[in-house]
PDB file of C-alpha atoms in Angstrom:
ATOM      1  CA  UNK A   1      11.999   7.101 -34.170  1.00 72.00           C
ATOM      2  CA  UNK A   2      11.707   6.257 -38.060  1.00 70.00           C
ATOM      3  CA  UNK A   3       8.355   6.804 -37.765  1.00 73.00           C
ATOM      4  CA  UNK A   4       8.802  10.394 -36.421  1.00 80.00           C
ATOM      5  CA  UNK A   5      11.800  11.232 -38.756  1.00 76.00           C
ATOM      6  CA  UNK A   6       9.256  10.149 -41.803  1.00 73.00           C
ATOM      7  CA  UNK A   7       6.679  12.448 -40.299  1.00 78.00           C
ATOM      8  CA  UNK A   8       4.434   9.594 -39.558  1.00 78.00           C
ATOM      9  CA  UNK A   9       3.116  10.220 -36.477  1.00 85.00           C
ATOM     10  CA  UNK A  10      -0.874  11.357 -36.157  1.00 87.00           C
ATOM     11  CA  UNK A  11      -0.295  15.282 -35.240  1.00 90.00           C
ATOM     12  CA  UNK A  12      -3.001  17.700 -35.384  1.00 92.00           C
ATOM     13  CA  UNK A  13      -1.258  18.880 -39.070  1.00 90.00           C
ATOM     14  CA  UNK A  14      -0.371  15.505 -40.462  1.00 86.00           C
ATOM     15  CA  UNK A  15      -4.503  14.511 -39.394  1.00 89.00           C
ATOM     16  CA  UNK A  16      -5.290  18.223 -41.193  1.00 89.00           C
ATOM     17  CA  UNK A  17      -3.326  17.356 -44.153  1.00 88.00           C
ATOM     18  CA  UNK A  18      -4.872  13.844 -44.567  1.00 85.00           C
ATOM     19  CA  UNK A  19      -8.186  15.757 -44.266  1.00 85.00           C
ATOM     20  CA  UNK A  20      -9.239  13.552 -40.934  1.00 87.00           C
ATOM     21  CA  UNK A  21      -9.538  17.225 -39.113  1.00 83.00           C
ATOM     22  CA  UNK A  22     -10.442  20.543 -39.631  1.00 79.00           C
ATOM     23  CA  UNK A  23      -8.130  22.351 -38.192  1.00 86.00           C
ATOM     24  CA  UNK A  24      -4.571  21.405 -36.797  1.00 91.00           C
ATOM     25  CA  UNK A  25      -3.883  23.674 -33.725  1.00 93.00           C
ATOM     26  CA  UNK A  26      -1.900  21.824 -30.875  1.00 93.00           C
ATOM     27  CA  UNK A  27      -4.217  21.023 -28.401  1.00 90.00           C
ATOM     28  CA  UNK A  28      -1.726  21.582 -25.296  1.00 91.00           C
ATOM     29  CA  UNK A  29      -1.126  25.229 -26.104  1.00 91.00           C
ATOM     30  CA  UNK A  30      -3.916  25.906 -28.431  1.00 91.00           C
ATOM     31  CA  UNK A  31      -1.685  28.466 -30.804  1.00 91.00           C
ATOM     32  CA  UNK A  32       0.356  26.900 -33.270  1.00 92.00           C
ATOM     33  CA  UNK A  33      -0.332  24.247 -35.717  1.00 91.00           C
ATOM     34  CA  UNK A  34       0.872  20.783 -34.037  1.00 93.00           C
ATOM     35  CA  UNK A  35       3.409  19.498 -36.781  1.00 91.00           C
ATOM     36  CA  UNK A  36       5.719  16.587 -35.541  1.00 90.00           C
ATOM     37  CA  UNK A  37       8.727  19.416 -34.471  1.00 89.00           C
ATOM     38  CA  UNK A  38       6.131  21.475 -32.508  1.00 91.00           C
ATOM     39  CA  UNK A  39       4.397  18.611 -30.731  1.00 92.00           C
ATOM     40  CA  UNK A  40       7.937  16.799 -29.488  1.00 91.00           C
ATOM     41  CA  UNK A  41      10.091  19.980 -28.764  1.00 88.00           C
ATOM     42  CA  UNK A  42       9.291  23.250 -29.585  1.00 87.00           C
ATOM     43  CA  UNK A  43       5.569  23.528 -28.250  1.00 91.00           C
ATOM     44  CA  UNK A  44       5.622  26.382 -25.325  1.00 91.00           C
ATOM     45  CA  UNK A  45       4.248  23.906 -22.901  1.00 91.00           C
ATOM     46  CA  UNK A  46       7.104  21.848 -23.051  1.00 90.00           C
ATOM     47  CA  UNK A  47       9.982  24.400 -22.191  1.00 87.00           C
ATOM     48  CA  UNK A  48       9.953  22.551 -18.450  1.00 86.00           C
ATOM     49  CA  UNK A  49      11.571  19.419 -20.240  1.00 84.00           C
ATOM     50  CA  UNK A  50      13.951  21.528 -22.597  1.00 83.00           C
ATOM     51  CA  UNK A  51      14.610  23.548 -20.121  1.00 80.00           C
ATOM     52  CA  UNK A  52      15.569  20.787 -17.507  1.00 79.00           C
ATOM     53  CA  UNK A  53      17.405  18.992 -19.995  1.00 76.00           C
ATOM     54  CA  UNK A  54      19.440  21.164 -22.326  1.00 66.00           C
ATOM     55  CA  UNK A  55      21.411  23.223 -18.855  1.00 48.00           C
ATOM     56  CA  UNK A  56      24.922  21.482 -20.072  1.00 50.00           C
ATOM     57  CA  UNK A  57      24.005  21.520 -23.510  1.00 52.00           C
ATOM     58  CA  UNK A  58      24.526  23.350 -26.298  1.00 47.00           C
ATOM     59  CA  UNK A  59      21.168  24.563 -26.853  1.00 50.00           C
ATOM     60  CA  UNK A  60      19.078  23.833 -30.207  1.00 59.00           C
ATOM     61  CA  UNK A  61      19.774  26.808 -32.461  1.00 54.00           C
ATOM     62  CA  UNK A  62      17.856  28.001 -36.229  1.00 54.00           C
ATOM     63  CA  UNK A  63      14.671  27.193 -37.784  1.00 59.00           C
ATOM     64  CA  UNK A  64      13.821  23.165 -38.513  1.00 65.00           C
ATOM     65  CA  UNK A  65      11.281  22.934 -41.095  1.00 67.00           C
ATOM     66  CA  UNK A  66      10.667  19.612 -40.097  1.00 75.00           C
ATOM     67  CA  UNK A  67      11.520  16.801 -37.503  1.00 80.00           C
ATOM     68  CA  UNK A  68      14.385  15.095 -40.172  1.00 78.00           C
ATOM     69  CA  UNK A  69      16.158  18.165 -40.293  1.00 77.00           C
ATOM     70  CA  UNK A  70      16.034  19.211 -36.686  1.00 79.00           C
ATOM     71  CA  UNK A  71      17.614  15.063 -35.529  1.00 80.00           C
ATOM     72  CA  UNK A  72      20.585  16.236 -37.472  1.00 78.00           C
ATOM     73  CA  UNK A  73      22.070  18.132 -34.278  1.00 75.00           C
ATOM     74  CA  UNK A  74      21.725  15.688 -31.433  1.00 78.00           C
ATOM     75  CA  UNK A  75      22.606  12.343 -33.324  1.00 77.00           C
ATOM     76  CA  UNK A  76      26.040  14.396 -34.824  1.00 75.00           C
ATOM     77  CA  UNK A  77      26.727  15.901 -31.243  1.00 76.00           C
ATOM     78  CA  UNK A  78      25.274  13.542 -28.388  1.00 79.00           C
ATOM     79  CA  UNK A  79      27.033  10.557 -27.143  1.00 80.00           C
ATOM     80  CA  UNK A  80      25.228   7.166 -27.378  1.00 80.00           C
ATOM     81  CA  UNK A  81      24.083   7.341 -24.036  1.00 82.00           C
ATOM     82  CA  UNK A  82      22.771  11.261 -24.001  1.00 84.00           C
ATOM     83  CA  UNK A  83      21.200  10.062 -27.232  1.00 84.00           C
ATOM     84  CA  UNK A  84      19.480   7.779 -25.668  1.00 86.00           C
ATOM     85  CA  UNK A  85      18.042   9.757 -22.594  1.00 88.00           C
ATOM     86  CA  UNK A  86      17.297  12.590 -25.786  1.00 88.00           C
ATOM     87  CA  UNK A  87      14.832   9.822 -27.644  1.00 88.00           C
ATOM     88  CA  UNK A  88      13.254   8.417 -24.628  1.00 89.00           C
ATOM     89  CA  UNK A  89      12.446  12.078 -23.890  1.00 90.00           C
ATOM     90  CA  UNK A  90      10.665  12.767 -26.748  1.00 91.00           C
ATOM     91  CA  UNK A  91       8.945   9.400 -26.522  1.00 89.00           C
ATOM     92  CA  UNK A  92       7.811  10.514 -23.019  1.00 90.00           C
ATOM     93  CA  UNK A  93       6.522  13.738 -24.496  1.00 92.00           C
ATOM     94  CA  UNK A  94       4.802  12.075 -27.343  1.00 91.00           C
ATOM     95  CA  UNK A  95       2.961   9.445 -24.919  1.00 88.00           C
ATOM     96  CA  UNK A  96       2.238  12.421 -22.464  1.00 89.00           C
ATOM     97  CA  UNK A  97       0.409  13.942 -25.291  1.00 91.00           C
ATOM     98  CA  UNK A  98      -1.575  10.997 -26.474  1.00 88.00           C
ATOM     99  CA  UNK A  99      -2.541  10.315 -22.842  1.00 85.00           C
ATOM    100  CA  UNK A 100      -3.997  13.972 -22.231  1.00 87.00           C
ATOM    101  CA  UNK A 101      -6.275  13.534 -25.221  1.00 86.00           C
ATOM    102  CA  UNK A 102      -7.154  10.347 -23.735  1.00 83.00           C
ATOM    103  CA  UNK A 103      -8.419  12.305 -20.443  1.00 84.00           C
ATOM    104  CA  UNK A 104      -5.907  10.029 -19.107  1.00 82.00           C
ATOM    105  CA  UNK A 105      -3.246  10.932 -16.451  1.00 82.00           C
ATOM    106  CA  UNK A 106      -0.516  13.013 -17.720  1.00 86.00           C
ATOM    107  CA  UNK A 107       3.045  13.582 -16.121  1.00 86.00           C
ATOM    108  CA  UNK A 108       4.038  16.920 -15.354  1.00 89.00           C
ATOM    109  CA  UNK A 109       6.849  18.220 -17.823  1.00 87.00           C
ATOM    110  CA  UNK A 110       8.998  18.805 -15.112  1.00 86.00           C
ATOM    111  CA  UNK A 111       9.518  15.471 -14.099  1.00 88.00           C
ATOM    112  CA  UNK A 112       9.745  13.978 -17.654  1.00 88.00           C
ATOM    113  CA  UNK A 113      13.741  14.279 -17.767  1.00 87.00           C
ATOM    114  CA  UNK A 114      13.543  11.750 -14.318  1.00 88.00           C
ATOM    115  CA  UNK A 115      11.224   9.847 -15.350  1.00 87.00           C
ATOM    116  CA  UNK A 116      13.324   9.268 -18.982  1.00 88.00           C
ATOM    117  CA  UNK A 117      16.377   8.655 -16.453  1.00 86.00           C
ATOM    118  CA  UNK A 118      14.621   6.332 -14.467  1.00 84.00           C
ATOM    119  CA  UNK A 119      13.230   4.438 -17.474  1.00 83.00           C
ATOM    120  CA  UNK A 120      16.433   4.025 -18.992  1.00 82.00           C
ATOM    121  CA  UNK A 121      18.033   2.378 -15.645  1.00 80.00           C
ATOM    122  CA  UNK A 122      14.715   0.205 -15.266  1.00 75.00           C
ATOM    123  CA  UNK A 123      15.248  -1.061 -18.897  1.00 72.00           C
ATOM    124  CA  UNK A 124      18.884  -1.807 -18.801  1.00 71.00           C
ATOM    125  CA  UNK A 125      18.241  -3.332 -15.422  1.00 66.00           C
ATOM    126  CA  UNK A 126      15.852  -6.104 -16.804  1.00 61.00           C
ATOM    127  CA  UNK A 127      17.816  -6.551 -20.118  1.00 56.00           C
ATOM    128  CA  UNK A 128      20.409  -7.954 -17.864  1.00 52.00           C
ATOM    129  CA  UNK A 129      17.755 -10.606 -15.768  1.00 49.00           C
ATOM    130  CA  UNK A 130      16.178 -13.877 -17.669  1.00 42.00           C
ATOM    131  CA  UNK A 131      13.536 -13.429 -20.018  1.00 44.00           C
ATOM    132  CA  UNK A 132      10.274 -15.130 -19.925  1.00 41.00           C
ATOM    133  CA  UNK A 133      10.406 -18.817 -20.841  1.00 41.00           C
ATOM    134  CA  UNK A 134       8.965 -19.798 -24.163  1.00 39.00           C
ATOM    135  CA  UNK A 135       8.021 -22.998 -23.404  1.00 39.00           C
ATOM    136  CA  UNK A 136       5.635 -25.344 -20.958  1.00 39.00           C
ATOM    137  CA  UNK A 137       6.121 -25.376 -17.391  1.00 44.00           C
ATOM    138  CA  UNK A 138       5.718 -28.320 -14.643  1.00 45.00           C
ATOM    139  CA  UNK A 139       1.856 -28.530 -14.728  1.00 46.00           C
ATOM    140  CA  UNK A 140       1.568 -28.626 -18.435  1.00 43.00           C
ATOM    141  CA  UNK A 141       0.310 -24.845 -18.733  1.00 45.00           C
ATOM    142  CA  UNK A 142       1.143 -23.067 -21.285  1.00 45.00           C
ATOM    143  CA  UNK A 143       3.212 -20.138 -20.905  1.00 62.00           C
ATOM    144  CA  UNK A 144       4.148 -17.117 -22.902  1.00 72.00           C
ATOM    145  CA  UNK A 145       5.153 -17.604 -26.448  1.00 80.00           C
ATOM    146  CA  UNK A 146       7.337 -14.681 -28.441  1.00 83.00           C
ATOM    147  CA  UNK A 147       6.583 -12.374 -31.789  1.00 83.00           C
ATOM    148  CA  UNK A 148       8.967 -12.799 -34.804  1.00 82.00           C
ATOM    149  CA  UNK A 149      12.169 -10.514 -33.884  1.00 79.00           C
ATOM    150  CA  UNK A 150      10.982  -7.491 -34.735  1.00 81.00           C
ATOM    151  CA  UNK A 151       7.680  -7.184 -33.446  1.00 85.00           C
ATOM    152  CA  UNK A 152       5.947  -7.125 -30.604  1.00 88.00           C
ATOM    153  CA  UNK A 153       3.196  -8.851 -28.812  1.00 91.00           C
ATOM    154  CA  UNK A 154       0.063  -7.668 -26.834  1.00 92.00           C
ATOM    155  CA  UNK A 155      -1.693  -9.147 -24.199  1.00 90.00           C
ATOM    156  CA  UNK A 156      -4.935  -7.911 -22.934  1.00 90.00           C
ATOM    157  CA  UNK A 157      -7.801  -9.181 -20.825  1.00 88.00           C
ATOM    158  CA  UNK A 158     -10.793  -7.769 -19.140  1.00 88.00           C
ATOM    159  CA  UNK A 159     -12.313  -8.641 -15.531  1.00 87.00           C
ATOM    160  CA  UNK A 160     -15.768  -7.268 -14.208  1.00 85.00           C
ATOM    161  CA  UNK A 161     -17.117  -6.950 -10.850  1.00 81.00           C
ATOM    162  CA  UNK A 162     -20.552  -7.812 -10.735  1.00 79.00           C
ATOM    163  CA  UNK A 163     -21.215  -6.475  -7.274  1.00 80.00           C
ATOM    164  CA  UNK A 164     -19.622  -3.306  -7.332  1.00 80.00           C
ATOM    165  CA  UNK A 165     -20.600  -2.861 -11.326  1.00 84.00           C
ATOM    166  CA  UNK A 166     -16.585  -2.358 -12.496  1.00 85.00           C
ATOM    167  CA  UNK A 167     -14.627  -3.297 -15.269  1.00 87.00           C
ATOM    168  CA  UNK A 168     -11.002  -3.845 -14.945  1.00 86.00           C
ATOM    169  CA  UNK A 169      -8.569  -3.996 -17.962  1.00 88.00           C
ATOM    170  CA  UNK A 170      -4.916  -5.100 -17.758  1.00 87.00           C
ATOM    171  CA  UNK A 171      -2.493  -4.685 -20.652  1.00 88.00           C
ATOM    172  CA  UNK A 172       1.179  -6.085 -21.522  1.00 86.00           C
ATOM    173  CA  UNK A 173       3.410  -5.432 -23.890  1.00 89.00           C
ATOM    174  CA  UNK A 174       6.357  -7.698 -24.777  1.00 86.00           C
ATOM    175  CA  UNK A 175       9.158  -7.622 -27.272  1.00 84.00           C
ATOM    176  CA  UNK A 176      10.750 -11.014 -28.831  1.00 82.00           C
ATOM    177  CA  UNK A 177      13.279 -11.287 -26.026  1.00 81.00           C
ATOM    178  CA  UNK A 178      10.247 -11.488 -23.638  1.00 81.00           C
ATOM    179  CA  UNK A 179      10.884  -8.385 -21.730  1.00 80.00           C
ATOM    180  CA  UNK A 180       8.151  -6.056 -20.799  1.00 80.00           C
ATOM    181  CA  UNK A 181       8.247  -2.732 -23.353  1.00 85.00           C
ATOM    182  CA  UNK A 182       4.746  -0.809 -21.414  1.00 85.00           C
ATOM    183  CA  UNK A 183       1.907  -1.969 -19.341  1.00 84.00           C
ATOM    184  CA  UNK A 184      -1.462  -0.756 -18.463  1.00 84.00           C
ATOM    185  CA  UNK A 185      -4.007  -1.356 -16.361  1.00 83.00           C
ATOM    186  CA  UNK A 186      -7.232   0.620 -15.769  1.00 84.00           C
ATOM    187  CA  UNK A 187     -10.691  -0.012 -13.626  1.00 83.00           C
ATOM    188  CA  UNK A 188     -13.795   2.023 -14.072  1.00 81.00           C
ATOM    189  CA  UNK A 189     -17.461   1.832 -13.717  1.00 85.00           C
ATOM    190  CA  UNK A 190     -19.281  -0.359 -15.786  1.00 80.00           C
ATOM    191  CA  UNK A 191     -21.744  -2.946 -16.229  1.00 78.00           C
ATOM    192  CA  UNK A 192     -20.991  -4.501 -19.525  1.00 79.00           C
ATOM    193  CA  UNK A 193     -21.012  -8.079 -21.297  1.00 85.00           C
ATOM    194  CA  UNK A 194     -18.419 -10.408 -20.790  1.00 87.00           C
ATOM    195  CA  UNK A 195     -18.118  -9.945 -24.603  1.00 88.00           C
ATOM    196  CA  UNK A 196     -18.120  -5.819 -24.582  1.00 89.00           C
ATOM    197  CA  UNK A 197     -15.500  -5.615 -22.303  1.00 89.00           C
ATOM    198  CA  UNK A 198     -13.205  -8.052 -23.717  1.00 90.00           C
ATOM    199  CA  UNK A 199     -13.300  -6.153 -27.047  1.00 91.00           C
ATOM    200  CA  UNK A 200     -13.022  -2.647 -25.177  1.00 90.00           C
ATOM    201  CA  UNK A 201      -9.814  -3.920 -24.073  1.00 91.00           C
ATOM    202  CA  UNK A 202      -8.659  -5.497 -27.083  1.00 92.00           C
ATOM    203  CA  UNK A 203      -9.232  -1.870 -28.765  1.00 91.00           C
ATOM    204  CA  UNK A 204      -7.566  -0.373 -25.701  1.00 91.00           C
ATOM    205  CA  UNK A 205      -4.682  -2.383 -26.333  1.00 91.00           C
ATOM    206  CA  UNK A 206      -4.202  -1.729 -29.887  1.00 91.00           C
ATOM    207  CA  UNK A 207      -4.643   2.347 -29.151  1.00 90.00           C
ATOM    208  CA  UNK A 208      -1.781   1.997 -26.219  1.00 89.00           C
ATOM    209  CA  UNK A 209       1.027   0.210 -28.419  1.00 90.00           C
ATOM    210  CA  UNK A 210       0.082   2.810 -31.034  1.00 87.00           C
ATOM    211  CA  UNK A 211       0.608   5.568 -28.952  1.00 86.00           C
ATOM    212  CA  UNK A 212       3.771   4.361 -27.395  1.00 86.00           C
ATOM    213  CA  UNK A 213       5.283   3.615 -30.717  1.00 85.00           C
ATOM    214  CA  UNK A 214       5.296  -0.338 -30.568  1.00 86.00           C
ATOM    215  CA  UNK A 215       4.751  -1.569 -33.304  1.00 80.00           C
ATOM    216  CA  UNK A 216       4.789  -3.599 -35.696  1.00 85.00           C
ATOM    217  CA  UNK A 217       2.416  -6.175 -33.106  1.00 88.00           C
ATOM    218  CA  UNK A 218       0.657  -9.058 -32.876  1.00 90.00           C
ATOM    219  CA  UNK A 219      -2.145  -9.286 -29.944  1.00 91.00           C
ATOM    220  CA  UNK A 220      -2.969 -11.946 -28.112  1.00 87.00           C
ATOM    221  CA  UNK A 221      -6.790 -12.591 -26.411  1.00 86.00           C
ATOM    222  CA  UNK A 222      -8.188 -15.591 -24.889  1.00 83.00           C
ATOM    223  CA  UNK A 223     -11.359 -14.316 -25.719  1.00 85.00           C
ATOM    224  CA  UNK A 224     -12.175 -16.479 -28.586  1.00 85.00           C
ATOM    225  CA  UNK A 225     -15.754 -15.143 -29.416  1.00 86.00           C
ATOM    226  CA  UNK A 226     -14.246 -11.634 -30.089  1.00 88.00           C
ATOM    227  CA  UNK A 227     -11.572 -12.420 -31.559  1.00 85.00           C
ATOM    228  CA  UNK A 228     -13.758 -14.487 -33.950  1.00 84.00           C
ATOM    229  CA  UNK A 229     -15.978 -11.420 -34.728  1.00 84.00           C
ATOM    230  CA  UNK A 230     -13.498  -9.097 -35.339  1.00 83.00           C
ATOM    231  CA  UNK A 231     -11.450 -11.576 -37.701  1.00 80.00           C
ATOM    232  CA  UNK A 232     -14.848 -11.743 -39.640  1.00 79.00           C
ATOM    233  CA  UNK A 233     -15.676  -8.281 -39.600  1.00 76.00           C
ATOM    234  CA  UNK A 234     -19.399  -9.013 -37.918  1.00 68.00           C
ATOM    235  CA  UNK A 235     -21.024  -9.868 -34.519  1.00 64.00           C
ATOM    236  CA  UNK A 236     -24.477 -11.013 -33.348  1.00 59.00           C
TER     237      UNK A 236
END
């Protein structure tokens, strides 16, 4: 949320600024220029969410010139918990958004307030079970080690299906406490290298935890040879 109060986060308008695009219209309504405010709450598109939201509240009155000055209402007048279901909201939004530029699979507005609910309850549910060891189990394998508090860790891998010509990519995301923070897992038709599609999903993990907001990361791949050319900047 720092991030977003700081104006951080890659809108159409912060890209324009930075000179990365050439124009900054929001590309879910195609009308106004996508600054941080527009993109999280006041784009037209998203008046399902507000709308589905905001029934028992007081609603969100006056002109915010940006996204620091519009916070000011719901962290003075929402309780902890409505503050809560209010930021995992607008993170829903903001990964909703990422994912339809993606051509990915986007959930309907209207069931973004739910879906925030249900998230919450999941989360709170599996703060209260046993995090994953840290250490070696019976066999001798190795099992998951943690980030430094503070970050978190990504781990990625890539299968392919000879046969049918598919790659499969599956993605975790941890924080220190070992708990699961997002997960992703996508197949599609391919016939790549062993090599390719380990680095497609070592990019596709690094574009995920950006676009969900985790971060600061560390990533972890057992594909040695990749890892090895990206850490010296060359390949074959």
């Amino acid at each position: 949320m720092w991030r977003t109060c700081l104006n951080w986060i890659p809108t159409m308008s912060n890209l324009f600024i930075r000179k990365i695009l050439v124009d900054d219209i929001c590309p879910s309504c195609g009308k106004w220029g996508e600054s941080t405010i527009h993109a999280l709450w006041d784009c037209k598109n998203l008046k399902a969410a507000r709308s589905s939201w905001l029934p028992d509240k007081v609603a969100f009155k006056g002109l915010y010139f940006c996204f620091l000055n519009f916070i000011i209402y719901p962290v003075s007048s929402l309780n902890s918990e409505e503050f809560e279901l209010f930021c995992t909201i607008l993170w829903r939004v903001w990964c909703n958004r990422n994912a339809g530029l993606h051509g990915e699979q986007t959930l309907d507005t209207t069931d973004m307030v739910e879906w925030a609910h249900n998230f919450l309850v999941e989360y709170k549910s599996s703060r209260l079970g046993t995090p994953l060891s840290h250490h070696t189990n019976e066999n001798g394998h190795v099992k998951w080690f943690p980030p430094c508090p503070g970050f978190f860790k990504i781990n990625c891998d890539a299968a392919i299906d000879t046969t049918k010509l598919r790659v499969g990519i599956g993605i975790f995301i941890r924080d220190s406490n070992g708990f699961v923070m997002a997960s992703s897992s996508q197949v599609f038709d391919a016939s790549f290298s062993a090599q390719v599609a380990e680095a497609m999903a070592i990019l596709m993990a690094i574009v995920f935890s950006n676009d969900c907001g985790l971060y600061p990361c560390v990533l972890k791949s057992d594909a040695e040879v990749v890892v090895n050319w990206i850490k010296k900047g060359s390949h074959p």
